XYZ file of C-alpha atoms in Angstrom:
756
model
C 23.075 -25.633 -47.547
C 26.025 -24.218 -49.631
C 25.653 -22.442 -52.909
C 25.432 -24.879 -55.714
C 28.996 -25.315 -57.708
C 27.743 -24.671 -61.042
C 27.096 -20.865 -60.534
C 28.969 -18.149 -61.675
C 32.401 -17.734 -59.589
C 31.370 -14.109 -58.562
C 27.897 -14.716 -57.586
C 26.869 -14.438 -53.832
C 26.662 -17.741 -51.991
C 23.194 -19.175 -51.879
C 22.644 -20.241 -48.443
C 19.996 -20.025 -45.747
C 21.663 -17.039 -44.118
C 22.065 -15.047 -47.167
C 18.564 -15.690 -48.491
C 17.004 -14.671 -45.210
C 19.236 -11.650 -45.021
C 17.956 -10.759 -48.688
C 14.299 -11.142 -47.650
C 14.685 -9.065 -44.676
C 16.529 -6.314 -46.384
C 14.125 -6.203 -49.418
C 10.656 -6.259 -48.048
C 8.200 -5.886 -50.981
C 10.833 -7.077 -53.551
C 11.614 -10.669 -52.720
C 9.885 -12.943 -55.144
C 11.480 -16.093 -56.493
C 12.570 -14.492 -59.514
C 14.215 -11.398 -57.658
C 15.928 -13.883 -55.498
C 17.212 -15.864 -58.332
C 18.407 -12.836 -60.045
C 20.115 -11.432 -56.974
C 22.112 -14.774 -56.587
C 22.457 -15.364 -60.166
C 20.705 -18.709 -60.047
C 20.542 -20.227 -63.475
C 19.764 -23.535 -64.826
C 19.894 -26.704 -62.612
C 20.493 -24.319 -59.450
C 16.810 -23.282 -59.850
C 15.858 -26.574 -58.309
C 18.193 -25.892 -55.339
C 16.681 -22.690 -54.746
C 13.109 -24.047 -54.925
C 14.254 -26.594 -52.378
C 15.619 -24.182 -50.239
C 12.726 -21.737 -50.251
C 10.309 -24.662 -49.550
C 12.322 -25.589 -46.442
C 12.405 -22.061 -45.150
C 8.715 -21.868 -45.657
C 7.821 -25.158 -43.965
C 9.957 -24.295 -40.959
C 7.970 -21.108 -40.918
C 11.138 -18.999 -41.211
C 9.718 -17.152 -44.114
C 6.320 -16.555 -45.290
C 4.428 -15.795 -48.617
C 4.378 -17.216 -52.072
C 6.505 -17.458 -55.139
C 5.434 -13.762 -56.020
C 6.540 -12.290 -52.556
C 8.426 -13.692 -49.822
C 8.744 -11.932 -46.600
C 9.896 -12.408 -42.888
C 7.004 -13.369 -40.677
C 5.721 -10.414 -39.280
C 7.810 -8.002 -41.720
C 6.084 -4.984 -43.368
C 6.960 -3.317 -46.844
C 8.622 0.028 -46.681
C 5.483 1.331 -48.606
C 2.270 -0.380 -48.652
C -1.617 -0.024 -48.270
C -2.912 0.283 -44.985
C -6.469 0.573 -43.446
C -7.171 2.971 -40.719
C -9.173 0.757 -38.240
C -9.292 2.718 -35.053
C -7.579 4.991 -32.480
C -5.478 4.229 -29.508
C -6.029 5.545 -25.896
C -3.885 8.717 -26.936
C -6.277 9.334 -29.706
C -3.680 8.583 -32.633
C -5.127 6.733 -35.835
C -3.836 3.179 -36.056
C -3.376 1.593 -39.486
C -3.211 -2.094 -40.418
C -1.747 -3.600 -43.594
C -4.382 -4.678 -45.911
C -2.096 -7.568 -47.407
C -1.433 -9.167 -43.936
C -1.811 -12.899 -43.813
C -3.608 -13.933 -40.527
C -3.338 -17.727 -40.949
C 0.614 -17.474 -41.426
C 1.419 -14.574 -39.375
C -1.223 -13.938 -36.856
C -2.910 -10.624 -35.853
C -1.709 -7.707 -37.871
C 0.285 -5.053 -36.293
C -1.370 -1.655 -35.685
C 0.995 1.483 -36.487
C 0.272 4.918 -35.272
C -0.438 7.418 -38.148
C 1.585 10.695 -38.011
C -0.649 13.483 -39.557
C 0.962 16.032 -41.711
C -1.540 18.966 -41.920
C 0.274 20.502 -44.926
C -0.477 17.508 -47.000
C -4.400 17.836 -46.842
C -7.144 16.561 -44.526
C -6.282 13.708 -42.243
C -7.866 10.214 -43.025
C -10.742 9.004 -41.241
C -11.373 5.581 -39.433
C -12.518 3.072 -42.033
C -10.435 4.772 -45.062
C -7.401 3.169 -46.932
C -4.275 5.086 -47.312
C -1.073 4.492 -49.047
C 1.709 4.977 -46.470
C 5.310 4.644 -45.735
C 6.601 2.742 -42.665
C 9.120 5.059 -40.840
C 11.396 3.970 -38.105
C 13.402 6.633 -36.549
C 16.087 6.377 -34.092
C 14.520 6.274 -30.567
C 11.190 6.186 -31.807
C 8.518 3.600 -32.605
C 7.430 2.635 -36.147
C 4.668 4.921 -37.506
C 3.037 5.374 -40.698
C 3.470 8.653 -42.919
C 0.552 9.159 -45.161
C 1.408 9.490 -48.949
C -2.192 9.751 -50.010
C -5.677 8.722 -49.081
C -6.935 5.973 -51.485
C -10.698 5.001 -50.594
C -13.146 4.303 -48.007
C -12.763 0.583 -46.937
C -15.203 -1.913 -48.757
C -14.108 -5.305 -47.172
C -15.552 -4.715 -43.830
C -19.309 -4.674 -42.976
C -21.042 -3.722 -40.014
C -23.851 -6.112 -38.721
C -25.501 -7.776 -35.750
C -24.329 -11.333 -34.850
C -27.011 -14.055 -34.538
C -25.560 -17.106 -32.675
C -26.539 -20.543 -33.798
C -26.473 -23.993 -31.736
C -23.086 -25.597 -31.830
C -21.138 -22.566 -32.275
C -20.651 -19.884 -34.986
C -23.745 -18.013 -36.374
C -24.357 -15.347 -38.947
C -24.177 -11.601 -39.309
C -27.291 -9.831 -40.254
C -26.142 -6.580 -42.135
C -27.400 -3.083 -41.123
C -27.590 -1.829 -44.547
C -29.676 -3.376 -47.237
C -27.017 -3.431 -49.881
C -24.577 -5.370 -47.799
C -24.298 -9.190 -47.588
C -25.438 -11.555 -44.856
C -22.431 -13.749 -43.750
C -22.145 -17.103 -42.066
C -19.585 -17.340 -39.297
C -17.636 -20.490 -38.381
C -17.288 -21.409 -34.720
C -13.887 -20.231 -34.674
C -14.198 -16.802 -36.140
C -16.660 -15.084 -33.797
C -13.998 -13.387 -31.562
C -16.277 -14.377 -28.693
C -19.258 -12.199 -30.020
C -22.446 -12.835 -27.956
C -25.768 -13.229 -29.590
C -27.210 -9.858 -30.498
C -23.773 -7.959 -30.654
C -23.003 -5.289 -33.021
C -19.842 -6.389 -35.015
C -17.604 -5.737 -37.719
C -17.143 -8.588 -40.309
C -14.613 -9.242 -42.973
C -15.583 -11.239 -46.059
C -14.132 -14.815 -46.203
C -14.484 -17.328 -48.730
C -17.354 -17.398 -51.274
C -19.401 -20.656 -51.510
C -21.540 -21.682 -54.518
C -24.376 -22.514 -52.371
C -25.576 -20.560 -49.281
C -24.377 -17.426 -47.608
C -20.651 -16.460 -47.951
C -18.315 -17.026 -45.070
C -17.157 -14.133 -42.965
C -14.747 -13.425 -40.055
C -15.642 -11.075 -37.071
C -12.952 -8.815 -36.663
C -14.260 -6.442 -33.861
C -17.159 -6.626 -31.313
C -18.475 -3.271 -30.951
C -21.171 -3.709 -28.346
C -24.587 -5.276 -27.402
C -27.663 -4.082 -29.463
C -29.725 -4.337 -26.260
C -28.535 -1.153 -24.889
C -30.651 2.067 -25.024
C -28.034 3.811 -27.409
C -27.582 0.742 -29.703
C -29.346 2.461 -32.826
C -27.232 5.510 -32.670
C -24.081 3.278 -32.177
C -24.683 1.786 -35.505
C -24.529 5.159 -37.138
C -21.394 5.961 -35.150
C -19.554 2.931 -36.396
C -21.047 3.069 -40.057
C -19.720 6.689 -40.652
C -16.656 6.199 -38.562
C -17.474 9.050 -36.050
C -15.107 9.358 -32.998
C -17.198 9.193 -30.108
C -14.962 7.889 -27.109
C -12.491 10.356 -25.626
C -8.826 9.177 -25.349
C -7.575 9.118 -21.858
C -5.085 11.665 -22.619
C -7.664 14.104 -23.923
C -9.757 13.494 -20.757
C -6.675 14.006 -18.494
C -5.674 17.256 -20.294
C -9.473 18.506 -19.795
C -9.513 17.673 -16.264
C -6.196 19.628 -15.427
C -7.707 22.887 -16.714
C -8.781 25.364 -14.327
C -10.692 28.627 -14.061
C -9.449 31.434 -16.331
C -7.889 34.303 -14.754
C -9.303 37.866 -14.720
C -5.908 39.313 -15.813
C -5.779 40.907 -19.200
C -9.514 40.689 -19.475
C -12.117 43.425 -19.325
C -14.480 43.107 -16.432
C -17.986 42.875 -17.732
C -19.428 40.930 -14.724
C -21.875 43.826 -13.823
C -23.273 43.829 -17.304
C -26.434 41.864 -17.146
C -26.026 39.429 -19.970
C -28.307 36.392 -20.222
C -28.565 33.125 -21.942
C -31.575 31.906 -23.878
C -31.217 28.355 -24.946
C -33.557 25.214 -25.415
C -34.927 23.951 -22.050
C -32.775 20.855 -21.918
C -29.609 22.734 -22.975
C -26.528 21.356 -20.816
C -24.000 23.982 -22.305
C -24.509 27.603 -22.903
C -21.987 29.082 -25.374
C -23.738 32.467 -26.013
C -25.249 35.322 -23.821
C -26.909 38.535 -25.107
C -27.729 41.983 -24.036
C -29.170 45.050 -25.564
C -29.589 48.801 -24.597
C -30.466 51.982 -26.280
C -27.646 53.793 -27.758
C -27.097 57.109 -25.946
C -25.102 58.658 -28.765
C -26.958 61.527 -29.929
C -25.899 60.990 -33.529
C -27.595 57.669 -33.348
C -31.289 58.501 -32.677
C -33.459 55.282 -32.012
C -30.377 53.070 -32.387
C -29.278 50.273 -29.976
C -26.028 48.797 -28.546
C -25.967 45.035 -28.916
C -23.810 42.703 -27.181
C -23.180 39.015 -27.986
C -20.653 37.213 -25.508
C -19.334 33.794 -26.546
C -17.752 31.323 -24.437
C -13.830 31.701 -24.598
C -13.046 28.167 -25.945
C -9.772 29.232 -27.256
C -8.242 29.835 -23.782
C -8.630 26.259 -23.031
C -8.276 24.428 -26.207
C -4.699 25.585 -27.535
C -3.075 24.660 -30.754
C -1.026 21.463 -30.792
C -2.797 20.206 -27.588
C -4.328 16.759 -27.371
C -7.899 18.716 -26.794
C -7.156 20.490 -30.101
C -6.302 17.413 -32.009
C -9.335 15.614 -30.790
C -11.713 18.478 -31.448
C -10.251 18.822 -35.130
C -10.825 15.359 -35.579
C -14.490 15.407 -34.466
C -14.967 18.626 -36.489
C -18.327 19.205 -34.660
C -20.696 17.918 -32.047
C -23.314 15.213 -33.372
C -26.761 15.313 -32.170
C -28.868 11.953 -31.991
C -32.384 11.747 -30.729
C -30.986 9.577 -27.765
C -27.677 11.291 -27.279
C -25.107 13.969 -27.907
C -21.656 13.002 -29.009
C -19.722 16.384 -28.175
C -16.703 17.826 -29.856
C -15.237 18.670 -26.283
C -14.999 16.802 -23.019
C -17.816 17.616 -20.531
C -15.181 19.308 -18.140
C -14.804 21.851 -21.017
C -18.213 22.089 -22.847
C -20.620 21.805 -19.819
C -18.523 23.110 -17.085
C -15.429 25.676 -17.507
C -16.866 27.140 -20.984
C -20.465 26.886 -20.215
C -21.833 30.550 -19.439
C -23.698 29.281 -16.255
C -25.907 31.720 -14.267
C -24.098 33.630 -11.562
C -20.713 32.184 -12.298
C -17.577 33.996 -13.662
C -16.714 32.745 -17.147
C -14.338 33.979 -19.812
C -15.739 35.262 -23.144
C -14.986 36.718 -26.616
C -17.475 39.521 -26.883
C -18.594 41.692 -29.630
C -20.288 44.883 -29.002
C -22.393 46.193 -32.040
C -24.037 49.534 -32.603
C -27.339 49.497 -34.896
C -29.089 52.372 -36.216
C -32.636 53.209 -35.880
C -33.520 51.178 -39.137
C -31.462 48.092 -37.745
C -28.364 48.434 -39.973
C -25.087 47.859 -38.098
C -23.066 51.028 -37.718
C -19.868 49.855 -36.166
C -18.466 46.946 -33.792
C -15.643 46.129 -31.596
C -14.464 42.815 -30.006
C -13.213 42.441 -26.479
C -11.781 39.754 -24.328
C -13.810 39.671 -21.051
C -14.729 38.014 -17.905
C -18.597 37.913 -17.686
C -21.397 36.524 -15.472
C -24.691 35.430 -16.712
C -27.391 37.144 -14.749
C -30.291 34.587 -15.762
C -30.583 31.555 -17.802
C -33.961 31.397 -19.702
C -35.489 28.714 -21.874
C -36.745 30.023 -25.235
C -40.498 29.386 -24.165
C -40.225 31.069 -20.919
C -38.558 34.087 -22.411
C -41.308 34.425 -25.058
C -43.969 33.879 -22.382
C -42.537 36.520 -20.190
C -42.343 39.218 -23.056
C -46.000 38.187 -24.006
C -47.242 39.030 -20.442
C -47.106 35.682 -18.805
C -44.211 36.497 -16.521
C -44.349 33.411 -14.283
C -41.234 32.903 -12.454
C -39.260 35.349 -14.485
C -38.144 38.423 -12.267
C -40.232 41.284 -13.526
C -37.266 43.862 -13.194
C -35.554 41.324 -15.620
C -38.161 41.704 -18.159
C -38.140 45.554 -18.162
C -34.592 46.059 -18.074
C -33.252 43.236 -20.038
C -35.905 41.451 -22.120
C -37.917 44.314 -23.371
C -34.501 46.025 -24.620
C -33.676 42.853 -26.313
C -36.944 42.635 -28.234
C -36.926 46.277 -29.080
C -33.306 45.652 -30.698
C -34.758 42.702 -32.472
C -37.359 44.651 -34.035
C -34.763 46.836 -35.520
C -32.557 44.039 -36.695
C -35.585 42.230 -38.202
C -36.380 45.314 -40.206
C -32.828 45.054 -41.693
C -33.212 41.340 -42.399
C -36.443 42.093 -44.320
C -34.727 44.597 -46.433
C -31.797 42.173 -47.017
C -34.210 39.323 -48.166
C -32.484 36.211 -47.298
C -33.838 32.980 -48.530
C -37.129 32.202 -46.555
C -37.725 28.532 -47.218
C -40.817 27.056 -45.036
C -39.640 23.630 -44.147
C -40.694 22.734 -40.623
C -38.277 20.706 -38.549
C -39.414 17.584 -36.710
C -37.875 16.050 -33.753
C -38.282 12.477 -32.157
C -39.199 12.275 -28.358
C -37.938 8.961 -27.035
C -39.224 6.770 -24.186
C -37.077 5.403 -21.272
C -36.163 2.176 -23.406
C -34.806 4.439 -26.235
C -37.811 4.064 -28.613
C -39.884 6.552 -30.450
C -42.631 7.997 -28.223
C -43.834 10.777 -30.380
C -42.697 13.171 -33.166
C -43.194 16.838 -32.602
C -42.746 19.988 -34.643
C -41.270 22.493 -32.183
C -43.200 26.160 -32.462
C -40.978 28.701 -33.795
C -40.901 31.757 -31.695
C -39.753 35.137 -31.832
C -37.302 34.256 -28.941
C -35.662 31.797 -31.394
C -35.584 34.295 -34.241
C -34.001 36.959 -31.834
C -30.936 34.632 -30.955
C -30.525 33.604 -34.539
C -30.440 37.245 -35.889
C -28.073 38.327 -33.255
C -25.776 35.409 -33.844
C -25.914 36.160 -37.673
C -24.920 39.778 -36.961
C -22.215 38.629 -34.771
C -20.896 36.324 -37.313
C -20.796 39.009 -39.970
C -18.826 41.216 -37.734
C -16.294 38.492 -37.246
C -15.555 38.132 -40.900
C -15.439 41.776 -41.246
C -12.755 42.415 -38.770
C -10.631 39.661 -39.785
C -10.830 40.804 -43.292
C -10.170 44.472 -42.236
C -6.987 43.086 -40.446
C -5.979 41.065 -43.450
C -6.144 37.860 -41.127
C -6.723 34.443 -42.825
C -9.906 32.772 -41.581
C -12.279 30.055 -42.352
C -15.564 31.385 -44.085
C -19.037 29.733 -43.842
C -19.725 29.918 -47.533
C -23.053 29.201 -49.592
C -22.533 29.549 -53.193
C -25.244 30.592 -55.640
C -27.119 27.803 -57.434
C -25.371 26.107 -60.241
C -26.645 26.909 -63.907
C -27.635 23.446 -64.417
C -29.824 23.232 -61.241
C -31.419 26.811 -62.188
C -32.320 25.564 -65.535
C -33.915 22.237 -64.129
C -35.817 24.628 -61.524
C -36.961 26.933 -64.343
C -38.097 24.086 -66.354
C -40.032 22.719 -63.380
C -41.712 25.883 -62.336
C -42.613 26.472 -66.268
C -44.756 23.260 -65.953
C -46.682 25.071 -62.873
C -46.808 28.385 -65.103
C -44.556 30.230 -62.813
C -41.726 32.235 -64.359
C -38.227 32.410 -63.328
C -36.283 35.100 -64.977
C -33.388 33.838 -67.418
C -31.244 37.035 -67.528
C -29.532 38.886 -65.031
C -28.167 37.701 -61.545
C -30.574 35.770 -59.417
C -30.829 36.720 -55.848
C -32.596 35.265 -52.819
C -35.411 37.696 -53.320
C -36.269 36.024 -56.593
C -36.880 32.729 -54.896
C -38.790 34.387 -52.124
C -41.173 35.971 -54.760
C -42.003 32.498 -55.982
C -42.415 31.100 -52.521
C -44.698 33.935 -51.682
C -46.743 33.303 -54.804
C -47.534 29.565 -53.778
C -47.977 30.196 -50.089
C -51.136 28.592 -48.961
C -51.769 26.963 -52.394
C -51.731 23.216 -53.454
C -48.125 23.487 -54.652
C -46.621 25.315 -51.453
C -44.709 22.309 -50.021
C -43.635 21.137 -53.597
C -42.183 24.405 -54.628
C -40.395 24.694 -51.214
C -38.790 21.422 -51.563
C -37.667 22.001 -55.144
C -36.402 25.334 -54.455
C -34.327 23.693 -51.674
C -32.965 21.096 -53.896
C -31.754 23.740 -56.178
C -29.498 25.279 -53.844
C -25.778 24.534 -53.446
C -24.534 22.975 -50.359
C -22.923 25.189 -47.658
C -19.389 24.548 -46.688
C -16.299 25.779 -44.861
C -13.542 27.463 -46.851
C -10.637 29.950 -46.426
C -11.795 31.593 -49.713
C -14.882 33.933 -49.591
C -17.712 33.556 -52.248
C -20.248 34.911 -49.811
C -23.416 33.393 -48.335
C -26.283 33.079 -51.079
C -28.922 31.852 -48.596
C -28.581 34.738 -46.074
C -27.810 37.179 -48.816
C -24.513 38.286 -47.200
C -21.074 39.082 -48.741
C -19.069 37.759 -46.043
C -19.770 35.561 -43.076
C -17.998 33.217 -40.648
C -19.071 31.004 -37.635
C -17.961 32.576 -34.445
C -20.670 31.737 -32.040
C -20.472 28.135 -31.423
C -16.917 27.155 -30.569
C -18.033 24.631 -28.018
C -19.741 22.486 -30.677
C -18.052 23.694 -34.205
C -14.291 23.691 -34.807
C -14.768 26.303 -37.500
C -15.772 28.695 -34.809
C -12.767 28.052 -32.479
C -10.583 28.929 -35.434
C -12.417 32.035 -35.965
C -11.836 32.686 -32.266
C -7.970 32.307 -32.603
C -7.918 34.215 -35.710
C -9.473 37.228 -33.980
C -7.291 36.908 -30.781
C -4.171 36.860 -33.144
C -5.609 39.833 -35.587
C -6.533 41.968 -32.536
C -3.918 41.202 -30.089
C -6.089 39.968 -27.575
C -3.688 37.711 -25.768
C -3.041 33.975 -25.507
C -4.463 31.283 -27.516
C -4.354 32.688 -30.968
C -3.597 30.896 -34.250
C -0.351 28.839 -34.581
C 1.620 28.905 -37.669
C 0.457 25.312 -38.346
C -3.105 26.660 -37.998
C -2.613 29.171 -40.638
C -0.502 26.867 -43.181
C -3.221 24.130 -42.975
C -6.215 26.436 -43.074
C -7.614 24.801 -46.435
C -6.951 21.254 -45.301
C -8.908 22.141 -41.976
C -11.814 23.708 -43.842
C -12.056 20.628 -46.026
C -11.738 18.284 -43.072
C -14.521 19.930 -40.998
C -16.846 20.268 -44.128
C -16.469 16.519 -44.500
C -17.221 15.959 -40.664
C -20.290 18.184 -40.887
C -21.554 16.055 -43.834
C -20.682 12.744 -41.960
C -22.738 13.999 -38.966
C -25.744 15.085 -41.049
C -25.611 11.460 -42.708
C -25.358 9.646 -39.354
C -28.242 11.838 -37.620
C -30.502 10.943 -40.696
C -29.778 7.303 -40.691
C -30.392 7.167 -36.627
C -33.837 8.546 -37.316
C -34.638 6.271 -40.087
C -33.681 3.223 -37.816
C -35.371 4.556 -35.035
C -38.690 4.941 -36.993
C -38.322 1.627 -38.781
C -38.007 -0.077 -35.132
C -41.021 1.975 -34.118
C -43.022 0.759 -37.176
C -41.733 -2.743 -37.323
C -44.851 -4.315 -35.850
C -47.327 -2.319 -37.977
C -46.683 -3.951 -41.341
C -50.194 -3.993 -43.262
C -51.191 -0.474 -41.845
C -51.992 2.426 -44.103
C -50.539 5.811 -43.689
C -50.799 9.452 -45.001
C -47.693 10.509 -46.549
C -46.182 12.975 -48.884
C -43.858 12.338 -51.962
C -40.642 13.455 -50.821
C -38.362 12.089 -53.753
C -38.904 10.820 -57.381
C -36.206 8.567 -58.997
C -36.113 6.268 -62.042
C -36.577 3.466 -59.589
C -39.564 4.528 -57.812
C -41.023 7.053 -55.127
C -39.806 8.057 -51.746
C -42.644 8.772 -49.407
C -42.363 10.793 -46.314
C -44.471 10.119 -43.234
C -45.096 13.600 -41.685
C -45.976 12.207 -38.555
C -42.666 10.406 -38.172
C -40.422 12.380 -40.121
C -38.907 9.394 -42.087
C -38.957 8.185 -45.628
C -40.150 4.803 -47.137
C -39.930 3.602 -50.878
C -42.398 2.606 -53.467
C -40.724 0.636 -56.340
C -41.930 1.755 -59.768
C -42.734 -1.947 -60.747
C -45.538 -1.805 -58.123
C -47.211 1.514 -59.434
C -49.264 -0.146 -62.053
C -49.737 -2.174 -65.366
C -48.604 0.788 -67.578
C -44.992 1.927 -67.994
C -44.090 5.057 -66.017
C -41.649 7.687 -67.475
C -39.230 9.531 -65.262
C -39.568 13.355 -65.720
C -36.323 14.653 -63.968
C -37.206 18.340 -64.337
C -40.812 17.821 -63.524
C -39.921 15.569 -60.413
C -42.594 13.201 -61.454
C -43.294 9.432 -62.765
C -46.036 9.601 -65.467
C -47.799 6.699 -67.100
C -47.000 6.343 -70.782
C -50.830 5.784 -71.859
C -52.879 7.561 -69.292
C -50.474 10.728 -68.753
C -51.468 10.078 -65.009
C -48.879 9.885 -62.554
C -47.075 11.025 -59.125
C -45.133 14.273 -58.511
C -42.871 15.511 -55.713
C -45.083 17.023 -52.889
C -48.240 14.862 -53.660
C -50.302 13.861 -50.670
C -50.721 10.097 -50.893
C -52.042 7.027 -48.845
C -49.577 4.244 -48.515
C -49.648 0.456 -47.082
C -46.359 -0.421 -45.044
C -45.383 -3.795 -46.707
C -41.863 -4.244 -44.961
C -39.814 -2.612 -42.263
C -36.337 -3.613 -41.632
C -35.145 -1.868 -38.390
C -31.397 -2.503 -38.668
C -31.237 -0.934 -41.953
C -33.850 1.725 -41.326
C -35.663 0.955 -44.467
C -39.363 0.907 -44.979
C -41.190 -0.402 -48.291
C -44.820 0.773 -49.003
C -47.412 -0.199 -51.573
C -49.073 2.852 -53.179
C -53.000 3.144 -52.671
C -53.415 6.475 -54.162
C -54.490 6.701 -57.777
C -52.231 8.581 -60.304
C -53.484 12.068 -60.957
C -53.373 13.833 -64.171
C -50.424 16.032 -64.031
C -49.725 19.542 -65.492
C -47.963 20.243 -68.912
C -45.057 18.109 -69.031
C -41.432 19.344 -68.967
C -38.891 18.856 -71.750
C -37.024 16.144 -69.891
C -40.372 14.168 -70.009
C -40.354 14.255 -73.771
C -36.909 13.527 -74.158
C -37.307 10.180 -72.041
C -40.595 9.361 -73.743
C -39.151 10.042 -77.157
C -36.134 7.577 -76.424
C -38.609 5.123 -75.130
C -40.830 5.413 -78.249
C -37.632 5.353 -80.510
C -36.511 2.226 -78.793
C -39.941 0.633 -79.294
C -40.151 1.804 -82.984
C -36.336 0.447 -83.778
C -37.561 -2.957 -82.015
C -40.284 -3.162 -84.562
C -38.355 -2.196 -87.491
C -35.638 -4.813 -86.667
C -38.417 -7.448 -85.999
C -40.036 -6.714 -89.618
C -36.664 -6.920 -91.237
C -35.975 -10.338 -89.623
C -39.302 -11.549 -90.730
C -38.828 -10.522 -94.463
C -35.434 -12.116 -94.634
C -37.026 -15.441 -93.242
């Protein structure tokens, strides 16, 4: 079709080829108006342009609508992309969000190039604004401009097939919608498969329609429950082939340029079921006459930095994961087993490379000096916590008596000194027992246990804390950039809320001066053994700031330390690996130190691994909730003893101590009277009776609903509300507002009546 004759003489020719060339060269700005402007189309020529565009569309040569035409399969130079997954090499893959599947088929998936200087990398499930870059001799890829948001269009659920094809997707979160799936939109999902579903058309009647975009796996597997959490939180859990290949190529570290410490009787003390051992310890009396009663402590940590080098695929994967994730049914490791369970695991009687710190403590437990060494070591014994404790308590069992005399007893004597220093330092001493789920062979809850806290646990913890402090001190002394493990003091607003709550229990909290952990410990000691012990422990915990990783040092409030860095677990935490590299660089300990990119991206790395830590904690918590909900699904109607673990405007969260999970009691089911929410007092209080429920109360509840997929339990309160202590200011504010609203409504009603 030639250009219409009525157009301006200098206008470009309006032809099929010219329009197609314009659309191809101008992706993202090829609307009908822009095409008309480019070809100077006016008057009657608009009809010719409309006809031409309609012909090109009907032939499938261009796609889109009058607002944006494009070549089929074409991408705009800049657009919004969704990070959907990763390829076999571990690269993140982005899909354009505006892609029309009906017209253009499956969308392209472009690898994302990460610029560490521009902030943390996006995660799977996030939306980004990105530029499509095509360089000579290279494939197209995405360059991130900025991260926009977590995706909202894709939900996770379980496919339930129906007769005749199609089915529905049952959501794994209560807030998500249930979708109907047409026969052609199942992507061959089988009944019971965990799937990703994208919202389709809404209908006036019935469930909204959806399209399955990805089949994740069967919910009949033993690890199905933790699989939900992995995908819901976007946690990488399958190692790319390139990462596994790189790990398999690694070999034993050489002795060259290392100190030979293989004769030093270092030992590992870990949980009985531990598969990797990244720390070993040793202690001996100090023979320096100037340090009477002192000890020399040695902590040796697996030399992960030797194997995981900056810029390697192993390093990129470890940084992406941030940390290992621990579920009741499995561990999702930060590093492949070849590294974590083999080459870097400090196995008994096997040579292993390590980064060790030798610390001298005085007779009163204070650290006098320390030094770092890159060594080759050999663990002389592998002990479980319980076995080490039994041996030191006199029940030697199968532990070598000579090991008890020459290794264990010096360790316990050194711990006694370090413990003295800890007690003088007075870190925050919260008493919050940890519960662990034990599963049966089918992956279901068998029992819930509270592991006993032994001196063996405390010994390893204190030695690790001391080593972490030494790492931070050495790097500061060398003016070397590092990532701190920081824990800020409670905010003023949280302290004021805590102060008001404690006032209701007639427990003072000083207003003036700088609060230290010892102030909180005094309060915790005051309530120990009393009716408010668990309540006060819980509220004090909630008043604390969240610990995080940062290149800026603002101390560790909980441990009452001015400087602190994670150094002792590089197998399972990326922060520790960065600290190892920093020490290697600062102290000139050989290969595997910080790269220039490591240093320039330190802030972004700290932010990214802090986010990964929070992600892991949420996934672990969700998995426990789902496992318990599955376990209790056939006990609807049964009664349970619980404890109020959360108070909100909407109702009460009740913890079941036996199972370590929460259920919800809606406020509307509590009784006939109106319940005020006392935020500072962590309570719901009846407006007429003054009776109510408070955080920490022991209560009896009946299970009325269990939703296993969502990990949700709903209870009915059976315990009558109790008379609560003197109410806090926040109660009087909410009660006053409600009273004023009631009086205002009455006044308005009387005025209307008078007008009538």
